[in-house]
Amino acid sequence: MKKTVVAAVTFWALVLGATLALAHHGPEVINLDKFKKAMAPVKFEHHKHQDRVNMDCLVCHHMAKAGDTAPKPCSECHQAKAGDAPSYKDALHKNCQGCHKEQKAAGKNPPLKCNECHVK
Ligand code: HEC
Ligand code: HEC
Ligand code: HEC
Ligand code: HEC
């Protein structure tokens, strides 16, 4: 009896795990390092962040359409220098730090200091 319960729980945990894993898109980890290189690159846990927003890609990929699994990279519009869109640096800082400040206020512990994101 106990064994059956354990097996059933394990089975559904695996199914759930596989479903969640399948739902991830794009690279798992992205080394953000474009344009000016004054700072060390930023190791960005893309899939972990997808889980943190319950797979709502539009939180970051704001120009994509709902359900789009291959949105354009930010750098296609956000360039080294600001044009119609803010510069890549400003756009990423606003997106990343904006949420991190909110999450800090909500009791989480995301990186806020320069060298916590730009890690050598
Ligand atoms: C929440 C993460 C995060 C924090 C905190 C952060 N940055 Fe960034 N920063 C990024 C990302 C992402 C980019 C875009 C990717 C890249 O080019 O490195 C970037 C880009 C930059 C760039 C342009 C790229 C380059 O290497 O020249 C500079 C300059 C920069 N950041 C300076 C700073 C400074 C100074 C601080 C602290 C006051 C800081 N950043 C804090 C994430 C962060
Ligand atoms: C917390 C912010 C964030 C969330 C949430 C997010 N992404 Fe991303 N994603 C990024 C950043 C930043 C990049 C790197 C773009 C760049 O360097 O220009 C990226 C890159 C990608 C790429 C590679 C683009 C390319 O051609 O280089 C794909 C595909 C992608 N994301 C899909 C998704 C999908 C699908 C979701 C939702 C399930 C999602 N992302 C959720 C921030 C996010
Ligand atoms: C198809 C072009 C395009 C892509 C791709 C794109 N952006 Fe933007 N983004 C814009 C334009 C244009 C603006 C300025 C007008 C606006 O605010 O909508 C902007 C504005 C922003 C702003 C400033 C919003 C504000 O309130 O000041 C942030 C932050 C931002 N983008 C982050 C990102 C991130 C992060 C990505 C990639 C995950 C991304 N963008 C991808 C075109 C784009
Ligand atoms: C919608 C909210 C949100 C956005 C947008 C966001 N983050 Fe985060 N980030 C978080 C949260 C929440 C954590 C985890 C805090 C904790 O564990 O207490 C985190 C953690 C991190 C960490 C620590 C390692 C990890 O992933 O656990 C890094 C580095 C990081 N974020 C970088 C970035 C960068 C770079 C961007 C922009 C490209 C970004 N984040 C955008 C919410 C966000």
PDB file of C-alpha atoms and ligand atoms in Angstrom:
ATOM      1  CA  MET A   1       0.000   0.000   0.000  1.00  0.00           C
ATOM      2  CA  LYS A   2       2.683   2.473   1.141  1.00  0.00           C
ATOM      3  CA  LYS A   3       4.829   1.544  -1.862  1.00  0.00           C
ATOM      4  CA  THR A   4       1.963   2.294  -4.273  1.00  0.00           C
ATOM      5  CA  VAL A   5       1.462   5.715  -2.740  1.00  0.00           C
ATOM      6  CA  VAL A   6       5.183   6.487  -2.975  1.00  0.00           C
ATOM      7  CA  ALA A   7       5.248   5.268  -6.586  1.00  0.00           C
ATOM      8  CA  ALA A   8       2.204   7.351  -7.485  1.00  0.00           C
ATOM      9  CA  VAL A   9       3.659  10.455  -5.853  1.00  0.00           C
ATOM     10  CA  THR A  10       6.992   9.899  -7.615  1.00  0.00           C
ATOM     11  CA  PHE A  11       5.197   9.377 -10.945  1.00  0.00           C
ATOM     12  CA  TRP A  12       3.253  12.621 -10.730  1.00  0.00           C
ATOM     13  CA  ALA A  13       6.288  14.537  -9.461  1.00  0.00           C
ATOM     14  CA  LEU A  14       8.190  13.372 -12.550  1.00  0.00           C
ATOM     15  CA  VAL A  15       5.319  14.288 -14.893  1.00  0.00           C
ATOM     16  CA  LEU A  16       5.037  17.724 -13.283  1.00  0.00           C
ATOM     17  CA  GLY A  17       8.814  18.179 -13.415  1.00  0.00           C
ATOM     18  CA  ALA A  18       8.913  17.243 -17.102  1.00  0.00           C
ATOM     19  CA  THR A  19       6.032  19.587 -17.915  1.00  0.00           C
ATOM     20  CA  LEU A  20       7.681  22.478 -16.114  1.00  0.00           C
ATOM     21  CA  ALA A  21      11.017  21.765 -17.787  1.00  0.00           C
ATOM     22  CA  LEU A  22       9.368  21.634 -21.211  1.00  0.00           C
ATOM     23  CA  ALA A  23       7.787  25.011 -20.618  1.00  0.00           C
ATOM     24  CA  HIS A  24      11.186  26.740 -20.445  1.00  0.00           C
ATOM     25  CA  HIS A  25      12.386  28.532 -23.560  1.00  0.00           C
ATOM     26  CA  GLY A  26      15.576  30.083 -24.846  1.00  0.00           C
ATOM     27  CA  PRO A  27      18.943  29.509 -23.184  1.00  0.00           C
ATOM     28  CA  GLU A  28      18.994  28.285 -19.548  1.00  0.00           C
ATOM     29  CA  VAL A  29      21.772  30.707 -18.605  1.00  0.00           C
ATOM     30  CA  ILE A  30      22.821  33.788 -20.583  1.00  0.00           C
ATOM     31  CA  ASN A  31      26.119  35.561 -20.216  1.00  0.00           C
ATOM     32  CA  LEU A  32      25.020  39.155 -20.738  1.00  0.00           C
ATOM     33  CA  ASP A  33      28.002  40.960 -22.196  1.00  0.00           C
ATOM     34  CA  LYS A  34      27.166  43.227 -25.119  1.00  0.00           C
ATOM     35  CA  PHE A  35      28.474  46.620 -26.283  1.00  0.00           C
ATOM     36  CA  LYS A  36      30.690  48.616 -23.883  1.00  0.00           C
ATOM     37  CA  LYS A  37      32.812  46.398 -21.645  1.00  0.00           C
ATOM     38  CA  ALA A  38      33.710  48.592 -18.686  1.00  0.00           C
ATOM     39  CA  MET A  39      32.107  46.040 -16.362  1.00  0.00           C
ATOM     40  CA  ALA A  40      32.393  42.278 -15.944  1.00  0.00           C
ATOM     41  CA  PRO A  41      29.672  40.226 -17.723  1.00  0.00           C
ATOM     42  CA  VAL A  42      26.425  39.368 -15.935  1.00  0.00           C
ATOM     43  CA  LYS A  43      25.513  35.690 -15.513  1.00  0.00           C
ATOM     44  CA  PHE A  44      21.746  35.634 -15.925  1.00  0.00           C
ATOM     45  CA  GLU A  45      19.727  32.556 -14.860  1.00  0.00           C
ATOM     46  CA  HIS A  46      17.102  32.829 -17.608  1.00  0.00           C
ATOM     47  CA  HIS A  47      15.070  29.702 -16.765  1.00  0.00           C
ATOM     48  CA  LYS A  48      15.081  30.410 -13.010  1.00  0.00           C
ATOM     49  CA  HIS A  49      13.738  33.872 -13.805  1.00  0.00           C
ATOM     50  CA  GLN A  50      11.024  32.383 -16.053  1.00  0.00           C
ATOM     51  CA  ASP A  51       9.824  30.389 -13.025  1.00  0.00           C
ATOM     52  CA  ARG A  52       9.924  33.517 -10.866  1.00  0.00           C
ATOM     53  CA  VAL A  53       7.390  35.272 -13.107  1.00  0.00           C
ATOM     54  CA  ASN A  54       5.246  32.139 -13.607  1.00  0.00           C
ATOM     55  CA  MET A  55       6.392  31.933 -17.243  1.00  0.00           C
ATOM     56  CA  ASP A  56       5.029  35.371 -18.102  1.00  0.00           C
ATOM     57  CA  CYS A  57       7.666  36.205 -20.717  1.00  0.00           C
ATOM     58  CA  LEU A  58       6.194  39.653 -21.375  1.00  0.00           C
ATOM     59  CA  VAL A  59       7.465  40.928 -18.011  1.00  0.00           C
ATOM     60  CA  CYS A  60      10.847  41.274 -19.772  1.00  0.00           C
ATOM     61  CA  HIS A  61      10.154  40.632 -23.488  1.00  0.00           C
ATOM     62  CA  HIS A  62       7.728  43.555 -23.513  1.00  0.00           C
ATOM     63  CA  MET A  63       7.473  43.802 -27.312  1.00  0.00           C
ATOM     64  CA  ALA A  64       6.644  40.115 -27.805  1.00  0.00           C
ATOM     65  CA  LYS A  65       3.141  38.708 -28.166  1.00  0.00           C
ATOM     66  CA  ALA A  66       1.660  36.345 -25.577  1.00  0.00           C
ATOM     67  CA  GLY A  67       2.632  32.754 -26.418  1.00  0.00           C
ATOM     68  CA  ASP A  68       5.702  33.792 -28.438  1.00  0.00           C
ATOM     69  CA  THR A  69       8.447  31.301 -27.537  1.00  0.00           C
ATOM     70  CA  ALA A  70      11.172  32.966 -29.622  1.00  0.00           C
ATOM     71  CA  PRO A  71      11.034  36.699 -28.902  1.00  0.00           C
ATOM     72  CA  LYS A  72      13.651  39.020 -30.413  1.00  0.00           C
ATOM     73  CA  PRO A  73      16.703  39.681 -28.261  1.00  0.00           C
ATOM     74  CA  CYS A  74      16.583  42.995 -26.378  1.00  0.00           C
ATOM     75  CA  SER A  75      19.728  44.072 -28.243  1.00  0.00           C
ATOM     76  CA  GLU A  76      17.885  44.103 -31.551  1.00  0.00           C
ATOM     77  CA  CYS A  77      16.206  47.357 -30.474  1.00  0.00           C
ATOM     78  CA  HIS A  78      18.267  48.441 -27.462  1.00  0.00           C
ATOM     79  CA  GLN A  79      21.652  49.372 -28.867  1.00  0.00           C
ATOM     80  CA  ALA A  80      24.920  50.725 -27.489  1.00  0.00           C
ATOM     81  CA  LYS A  81      23.532  54.271 -27.812  1.00  0.00           C
ATOM     82  CA  ALA A  82      19.924  55.278 -27.176  1.00  0.00           C
ATOM     83  CA  GLY A  83      17.776  55.822 -30.284  1.00  0.00           C
ATOM     84  CA  ASP A  84      14.016  55.349 -30.301  1.00  0.00           C
ATOM     85  CA  ALA A  85      14.567  52.869 -27.491  1.00  0.00           C
ATOM     86  CA  PRO A  86      16.688  53.460 -24.380  1.00  0.00           C
ATOM     87  CA  SER A  87      20.278  52.174 -24.606  1.00  0.00           C
ATOM     88  CA  TYR A  88      20.902  48.489 -23.877  1.00  0.00           C
ATOM     89  CA  LYS A  89      22.540  49.352 -20.560  1.00  0.00           C
ATOM     90  CA  ASP A  90      19.682  51.626 -19.444  1.00  0.00           C
ATOM     91  CA  ALA A  91      16.969  49.194 -20.571  1.00  0.00           C
ATOM     92  CA  LEU A  92      18.585  46.225 -18.819  1.00  0.00           C
ATOM     93  CA  HIS A  93      19.360  48.196 -15.657  1.00  0.00           C
ATOM     94  CA  LYS A  94      15.780  49.422 -15.494  1.00  0.00           C
ATOM     95  CA  ASN A  95      14.325  45.954 -16.084  1.00  0.00           C
ATOM     96  CA  CYS A  96      16.676  44.009 -13.784  1.00  0.00           C
ATOM     97  CA  GLN A  97      17.108  46.526 -10.980  1.00  0.00           C
ATOM     98  CA  GLY A  98      13.507  47.700 -11.098  1.00  0.00           C
ATOM     99  CA  CYS A  99      12.208  44.262 -10.221  1.00  0.00           C
ATOM    100  CA  HIS A 100      15.039  43.520  -7.795  1.00  0.00           C
ATOM    101  CA  LYS A 101      14.184  46.658  -5.786  1.00  0.00           C
ATOM    102  CA  GLU A 102      10.536  45.598  -5.626  1.00  0.00           C
ATOM    103  CA  GLN A 103      11.501  42.060  -4.617  1.00  0.00           C
ATOM    104  CA  LYS A 104      13.879  43.354  -1.937  1.00  0.00           C
ATOM    105  CA  ALA A 105      11.028  45.397  -0.495  1.00  0.00           C
ATOM    106  CA  ALA A 106       8.902  42.229  -0.576  1.00  0.00           C
ATOM    107  CA  GLY A 107      11.466  40.429   1.612  1.00  0.00           C
ATOM    108  CA  LYS A 108      13.473  38.525  -1.052  1.00  0.00           C
ATOM    109  CA  ASN A 109      17.223  38.877  -1.503  1.00  0.00           C
ATOM    110  CA  PRO A 110      18.069  39.630  -5.158  1.00  0.00           C
ATOM    111  CA  PRO A 111      21.390  41.288  -6.068  1.00  0.00           C
ATOM    112  CA  LEU A 112      21.383  45.096  -6.009  1.00  0.00           C
ATOM    113  CA  LYS A 113      25.085  45.981  -5.836  1.00  0.00           C
ATOM    114  CA  CYS A 114      27.215  46.406  -8.975  1.00  0.00           C
ATOM    115  CA  ASN A 115      29.586  43.554  -8.210  1.00  0.00           C
ATOM    116  CA  GLU A 116      26.748  41.180  -7.267  1.00  0.00           C
ATOM    117  CA  CYS A 117      25.580  41.227 -10.915  1.00  0.00           C
ATOM    118  CA  HIS A 118      28.830  42.107 -12.681  1.00  0.00           C
ATOM    119  CA  VAL A 119      30.847  39.222 -11.281  1.00  0.00           C
ATOM    120  CA  LYS A 120      34.456  38.827 -12.422  1.00  0.00           C
TER     121      LYS A 120
HETATM  122  C1  HEC B   1      20.629  43.508 -11.269  1.00  0.00           C
HETATM  123  C2  HEC B   1      21.874  43.371 -11.972  1.00  0.00           C
HETATM  124  C3  HEC B   1      22.740  44.580 -12.180  1.00  0.00           C
HETATM  125  C4  HEC B   1      23.204  45.455 -11.241  1.00  0.00           C
HETATM  126  C5  HEC B   1      22.907  45.475  -9.737  1.00  0.00           C
HETATM  127  C6  HEC B   1      24.051  46.395 -11.938  1.00  0.00           C
HETATM  128  N1  HEC B   1      24.094  46.078 -13.269  1.00  0.00           N
HETATM  129 FE1  HEC B   1      25.172  47.051 -14.715  1.00  0.00          FE
HETATM  130  N2  HEC B   1      24.376  45.859 -16.143  1.00  0.00           N
HETATM  131  C7  HEC B   1      23.533  44.793 -15.909  1.00  0.00           C
HETATM  132  C8  HEC B   1      23.224  44.166 -17.172  1.00  0.00           C
HETATM  133  C9  HEC B   1      22.326  42.952 -17.346  1.00  0.00           C
HETATM  134  C10 HEC B   1      23.893  44.905 -18.178  1.00  0.00           C
HETATM  135  C11 HEC B   1      23.885  44.638 -19.692  1.00  0.00           C
HETATM  136  C12 HEC B   1      24.845  43.523 -20.003  1.00  0.00           C
HETATM  137  C13 HEC B   1      26.262  44.010 -20.086  1.00  0.00           C
HETATM  138  O1  HEC B   1      26.582  44.609 -21.108  1.00  0.00           O
HETATM  139  O2  HEC B   1      27.042  43.811 -19.139  1.00  0.00           O
HETATM  140  C14 HEC B   1      24.618  45.955 -17.504  1.00  0.00           C
HETATM  141  C15 HEC B   1      25.438  46.876 -18.133  1.00  0.00           C
HETATM  142  C16 HEC B   1      26.243  47.812 -17.504  1.00  0.00           C
HETATM  143  C17 HEC B   1      27.180  48.694 -18.167  1.00  0.00           C
HETATM  144  C18 HEC B   1      27.427  48.757 -19.677  1.00  0.00           C
HETATM  145  C19 HEC B   1      28.255  47.574 -20.132  1.00  0.00           C
HETATM  146  C20 HEC B   1      29.722  47.690 -19.790  1.00  0.00           C
HETATM  147  O3  HEC B   1      30.305  46.659 -19.348  1.00  0.00           O
HETATM  148  O4  HEC B   1      30.324  48.757 -19.948  1.00  0.00           O
HETATM  149  C21 HEC B   1      27.782  49.446 -17.197  1.00  0.00           C
HETATM  150  C22 HEC B   1      28.844  50.514 -17.394  1.00  0.00           C
HETATM  151  C23 HEC B   1      27.201  49.028 -15.919  1.00  0.00           C
HETATM  152  N3  HEC B   1      26.270  48.036 -16.147  1.00  0.00           N
HETATM  153  C24 HEC B   1      27.551  49.546 -14.697  1.00  0.00           C
HETATM  154  C25 HEC B   1      26.946  49.213 -13.482  1.00  0.00           C
HETATM  155  C26 HEC B   1      27.245  49.863 -12.205  1.00  0.00           C
HETATM  156  C27 HEC B   1      28.302  50.956 -12.017  1.00  0.00           C
HETATM  157  C28 HEC B   1      26.448  49.282 -11.273  1.00  0.00           C
HETATM  158  C29 HEC B   1      26.301  49.642  -9.788  1.00  0.00           C
HETATM  159  C30 HEC B   1      26.050  51.028  -9.492  1.00  0.00           C
HETATM  160  C31 HEC B   1      25.648  48.256 -11.950  1.00  0.00           C
HETATM  161  N4  HEC B   1      25.992  48.252 -13.286  1.00  0.00           N
HETATM  162  C32 HEC B   1      24.734  47.434 -11.322  1.00  0.00           C
HETATM  163  C33 HEC B   1      23.076  44.360 -14.682  1.00  0.00           C
HETATM  164  C34 HEC B   1      23.317  44.977 -13.465  1.00  0.00           C
HETATM  165  C1  HEC B   2      13.500  38.323 -16.189  1.00  0.00           C
HETATM  166  C2  HEC B   2      13.524  38.649 -17.607  1.00  0.00           C
HETATM  167  C3  HEC B   2      13.193  37.605 -18.622  1.00  0.00           C
HETATM  168  C4  HEC B   2      12.133  36.736 -18.612  1.00  0.00           C
HETATM  169  C5  HEC B   2      11.025  36.594 -17.583  1.00  0.00           C
HETATM  170  C6  HEC B   2      12.238  35.964 -19.835  1.00  0.00           C
HETATM  171  N1  HEC B   2      13.351  36.346 -20.546  1.00  0.00           N
HETATM  172 FE1  HEC B   2      13.987  35.575 -22.326  1.00  0.00          FE
HETATM  173  N2  HEC B   2      15.641  36.773 -22.258  1.00  0.00           N
HETATM  174  C7  HEC B   2      15.866  37.747 -21.317  1.00  0.00           C
HETATM  175  C8  HEC B   2      17.112  38.435 -21.633  1.00  0.00           C
HETATM  176  C9  HEC B   2      17.723  39.568 -20.847  1.00  0.00           C
HETATM  177  C10 HEC B   2      17.623  37.822 -22.801  1.00  0.00           C
HETATM  178  C11 HEC B   2      18.911  38.184 -23.560  1.00  0.00           C
HETATM  179  C12 HEC B   2      18.586  39.140 -24.691  1.00  0.00           C
HETATM  180  C13 HEC B   2      19.758  39.928 -25.190  1.00  0.00           C
HETATM  181  O1  HEC B   2      20.888  39.696 -24.777  1.00  0.00           O
HETATM  182  O2  HEC B   2      19.564  40.822 -26.014  1.00  0.00           O
HETATM  183  C14 HEC B   2      16.669  36.783 -23.174  1.00  0.00           C
HETATM  184  C15 HEC B   2      16.797  35.946 -24.282  1.00  0.00           C
HETATM  185  C16 HEC B   2      15.832  35.067 -24.726  1.00  0.00           C
HETATM  186  C17 HEC B   2      15.911  34.267 -25.923  1.00  0.00           C
HETATM  187  C18 HEC B   2      17.096  34.251 -26.884  1.00  0.00           C
HETATM  188  C19 HEC B   2      16.907  35.391 -27.862  1.00  0.00           C
HETATM  189  C20 HEC B   2      18.000  35.396 -28.889  1.00  0.00           C
HETATM  190  O3  HEC B   2      17.682  35.135 -30.060  1.00  0.00           O
HETATM  191  O4  HEC B   2      19.148  35.642 -28.526  1.00  0.00           O
HETATM  192  C21 HEC B   2      14.747  33.551 -26.042  1.00  0.00           C
HETATM  193  C22 HEC B   2      14.356  32.580 -27.143  1.00  0.00           C
HETATM  194  C23 HEC B   2      13.926  33.899 -24.885  1.00  0.00           C
HETATM  195  N3  HEC B   2      14.621  34.813 -24.110  1.00  0.00           N
HETATM  196  C24 HEC B   2      12.673  33.395 -24.632  1.00  0.00           C
HETATM  197  C25 HEC B   2      11.934  33.646 -23.480  1.00  0.00           C
HETATM  198  C26 HEC B   2      10.625  33.068 -23.213  1.00  0.00           C
HETATM  199  C27 HEC B   2       9.837  32.191 -24.182  1.00  0.00           C
HETATM  200  C28 HEC B   2      10.255  33.491 -21.960  1.00  0.00           C
HETATM  201  C29 HEC B   2       9.015  33.116 -21.165  1.00  0.00           C
HETATM  202  C30 HEC B   2       8.794  31.689 -20.964  1.00  0.00           C
HETATM  203  C31 HEC B   2      11.330  34.352 -21.456  1.00  0.00           C
HETATM  204  N4  HEC B   2      12.334  34.416 -22.405  1.00  0.00           N
HETATM  205  C32 HEC B   2      11.334  34.993 -20.223  1.00  0.00           C
HETATM  206  C33 HEC B   2      15.083  38.056 -20.235  1.00  0.00           C
HETATM  207  C34 HEC B   2      13.944  37.364 -19.849  1.00  0.00           C
HETATM  208  C1  HEC B   3      11.194  45.293 -31.012  1.00  0.00           C
HETATM  209  C2  HEC B   3      12.007  46.243 -30.276  1.00  0.00           C
HETATM  210  C3  HEC B   3      12.272  46.010 -28.802  1.00  0.00           C
HETATM  211  C4  HEC B   3      12.683  44.841 -28.185  1.00  0.00           C
HETATM  212  C5  HEC B   3      12.982  43.497 -28.821  1.00  0.00           C
HETATM  213  C6  HEC B   3      12.832  45.158 -26.773  1.00  0.00           C
HETATM  214  N1  HEC B   3      12.517  46.472 -26.557  1.00  0.00           N
HETATM  215 FE1  HEC B   3      12.525  47.450 -24.763  1.00  0.00          FE
HETATM  216  N2  HEC B   3      11.838  49.170 -25.667  1.00  0.00           N
HETATM  217  C7  HEC B   3      11.642  49.326 -27.020  1.00  0.00           C
HETATM  218  C8  HEC B   3      11.201  50.696 -27.286  1.00  0.00           C
HETATM  219  C9  HEC B   3      10.878  51.287 -28.662  1.00  0.00           C
HETATM  220  C10 HEC B   3      11.141  51.358 -26.035  1.00  0.00           C
HETATM  221  C11 HEC B   3      10.747  52.810 -25.763  1.00  0.00           C
HETATM  222  C12 HEC B   3       9.279  53.005 -25.838  1.00  0.00           C
HETATM  223  C13 HEC B   3       8.580  52.236 -24.763  1.00  0.00           C
HETATM  224  O1  HEC B   3       8.831  52.501 -23.572  1.00  0.00           O
HETATM  225  O2  HEC B   3       7.789  51.333 -25.095  1.00  0.00           O
HETATM  226  C14 HEC B   3      11.532  50.357 -25.038  1.00  0.00           C
HETATM  227  C15 HEC B   3      11.580  50.593 -23.667  1.00  0.00           C
HETATM  228  C16 HEC B   3      12.101  49.714 -22.733  1.00  0.00           C
HETATM  229  C17 HEC B   3      12.261  49.999 -21.326  1.00  0.00           C
HETATM  230  C18 HEC B   3      11.919  51.320 -20.656  1.00  0.00           C
HETATM  231  C19 HEC B   3      10.483  51.352 -20.245  1.00  0.00           C
HETATM  232  C20 HEC B   3      10.225  52.594 -19.410  1.00  0.00           C
HETATM  233  O3  HEC B   3       9.208  52.579 -18.711  1.00  0.00           O
HETATM  234  O4  HEC B   3      11.030  53.522 -19.426  1.00  0.00           O
HETATM  235  C21 HEC B   3      12.798  48.894 -20.730  1.00  0.00           C
HETATM  236  C22 HEC B   3      13.141  48.712 -19.263  1.00  0.00           C
HETATM  237  C23 HEC B   3      12.991  47.897 -21.776  1.00  0.00           C
HETATM  238  N3  HEC B   3      12.557  48.415 -22.968  1.00  0.00           N
HETATM  239  C24 HEC B   3      13.558  46.652 -21.576  1.00  0.00           C
HETATM  240  C25 HEC B   3      13.665  45.665 -22.559  1.00  0.00           C
HETATM  241  C26 HEC B   3      14.205  44.325 -22.332  1.00  0.00           C
HETATM  242  C27 HEC B   3      14.772  43.842 -21.016  1.00  0.00           C
HETATM  243  C28 HEC B   3      14.109  43.644 -23.515  1.00  0.00           C
HETATM  244  C29 HEC B   3      14.476  42.211 -23.803  1.00  0.00           C
HETATM  245  C30 HEC B   3      14.080  41.206 -22.824  1.00  0.00           C
HETATM  246  C31 HEC B   3      13.504  44.565 -24.490  1.00  0.00           C
HETATM  247  N4  HEC B   3      13.282  45.768 -23.867  1.00  0.00           N
HETATM  248  C32 HEC B   3      13.237  44.250 -25.802  1.00  0.00           C
HETATM  249  C33 HEC B   3      11.831  48.366 -27.984  1.00  0.00           C
HETATM  250  C34 HEC B   3      12.183  47.041 -27.773  1.00  0.00           C
HETATM  251  C1  HEC B   4      10.318  40.235 -12.383  1.00  0.00           C
HETATM  252  C2  HEC B   4      11.380  40.302 -11.424  1.00  0.00           C
HETATM  253  C3  HEC B   4      12.820  40.147 -11.852  1.00  0.00           C
HETATM  254  C4  HEC B   4      13.432  40.619 -12.995  1.00  0.00           C
HETATM  255  C5  HEC B   4      12.810  41.402 -14.131  1.00  0.00           C
HETATM  256  C6  HEC B   4      14.811  40.246 -12.886  1.00  0.00           C
HETATM  257  N1  HEC B   4      15.042  39.573 -11.719  1.00  0.00           N
HETATM  258 FE1  HEC B   4      16.841  38.787 -11.103  1.00  0.00          FE
HETATM  259  N2  HEC B   4      15.945  38.015  -9.467  1.00  0.00           N
HETATM  260  C7  HEC B   4      14.616  38.158  -9.122  1.00  0.00           C
HETATM  261  C8  HEC B   4      14.348  37.426  -7.894  1.00  0.00           C
HETATM  262  C9  HEC B   4      13.000  37.329  -7.179  1.00  0.00           C
HETATM  263  C10 HEC B   4      15.569  36.827  -7.504  1.00  0.00           C
HETATM  264  C11 HEC B   4      15.831  35.904  -6.315  1.00  0.00           C
HETATM  265  C12 HEC B   4      15.812  36.569  -4.984  1.00  0.00           C
HETATM  266  C13 HEC B   4      15.950  35.530  -3.872  1.00  0.00           C
HETATM  267  O1  HEC B   4      16.255  34.368  -4.150  1.00  0.00           O
HETATM  268  O2  HEC B   4      15.741  35.908  -2.718  1.00  0.00           O
HETATM  269  C14 HEC B   4      16.554  37.223  -8.523  1.00  0.00           C
HETATM  270  C15 HEC B   4      17.883  36.808  -8.492  1.00  0.00           C
HETATM  271  C16 HEC B   4      18.844  37.198  -9.405  1.00  0.00           C
HETATM  272  C17 HEC B   4      20.261  36.841  -9.343  1.00  0.00           C
HETATM  273  C18 HEC B   4      20.913  35.902  -8.319  1.00  0.00           C
HETATM  274  C19 HEC B   4      21.071  34.516  -8.966  1.00  0.00           C
HETATM  275  C20 HEC B   4      19.749  33.838  -9.183  1.00  0.00           C
HETATM  276  O3  HEC B   4      19.190  33.948 -10.292  1.00  0.00           O
HETATM  277  O4  HEC B   4      19.194  33.238  -8.243  1.00  0.00           O
HETATM  278  C21 HEC B   4      20.866  37.478 -10.395  1.00  0.00           C
HETATM  279  C22 HEC B   4      22.351  37.463 -10.754  1.00  0.00           C
HETATM  280  C23 HEC B   4      19.843  38.201 -11.118  1.00  0.00           C
HETATM  281  N3  HEC B   4      18.637  38.024 -10.488  1.00  0.00           N
HETATM  282  C24 HEC B   4      20.083  38.946 -12.252  1.00  0.00           C
HETATM  283  C25 HEC B   4      19.075  39.543 -13.014  1.00  0.00           C
HETATM  284  C26 HEC B   4      19.323  40.231 -14.259  1.00  0.00           C
HETATM  285  C27 HEC B   4      20.675  40.404 -14.905  1.00  0.00           C
HETATM  286  C28 HEC B   4      18.112  40.666 -14.710  1.00  0.00           C
HETATM  287  C29 HEC B   4      17.782  41.434 -15.969  1.00  0.00           C
HETATM  288  C30 HEC B   4      18.239  40.885 -17.241  1.00  0.00           C
HETATM  289  C31 HEC B   4      17.115  40.259 -13.732  1.00  0.00           C
HETATM  290  N4  HEC B   4      17.739  39.583 -12.724  1.00  0.00           N
HETATM  291  C32 HEC B   4      15.770  40.547 -13.844  1.00  0.00           C
HETATM  292  C33 HEC B   4      13.668  38.857  -9.822  1.00  0.00           C
HETATM  293  C34 HEC B   4      13.853  39.489 -11.053  1.00  0.00           C
END
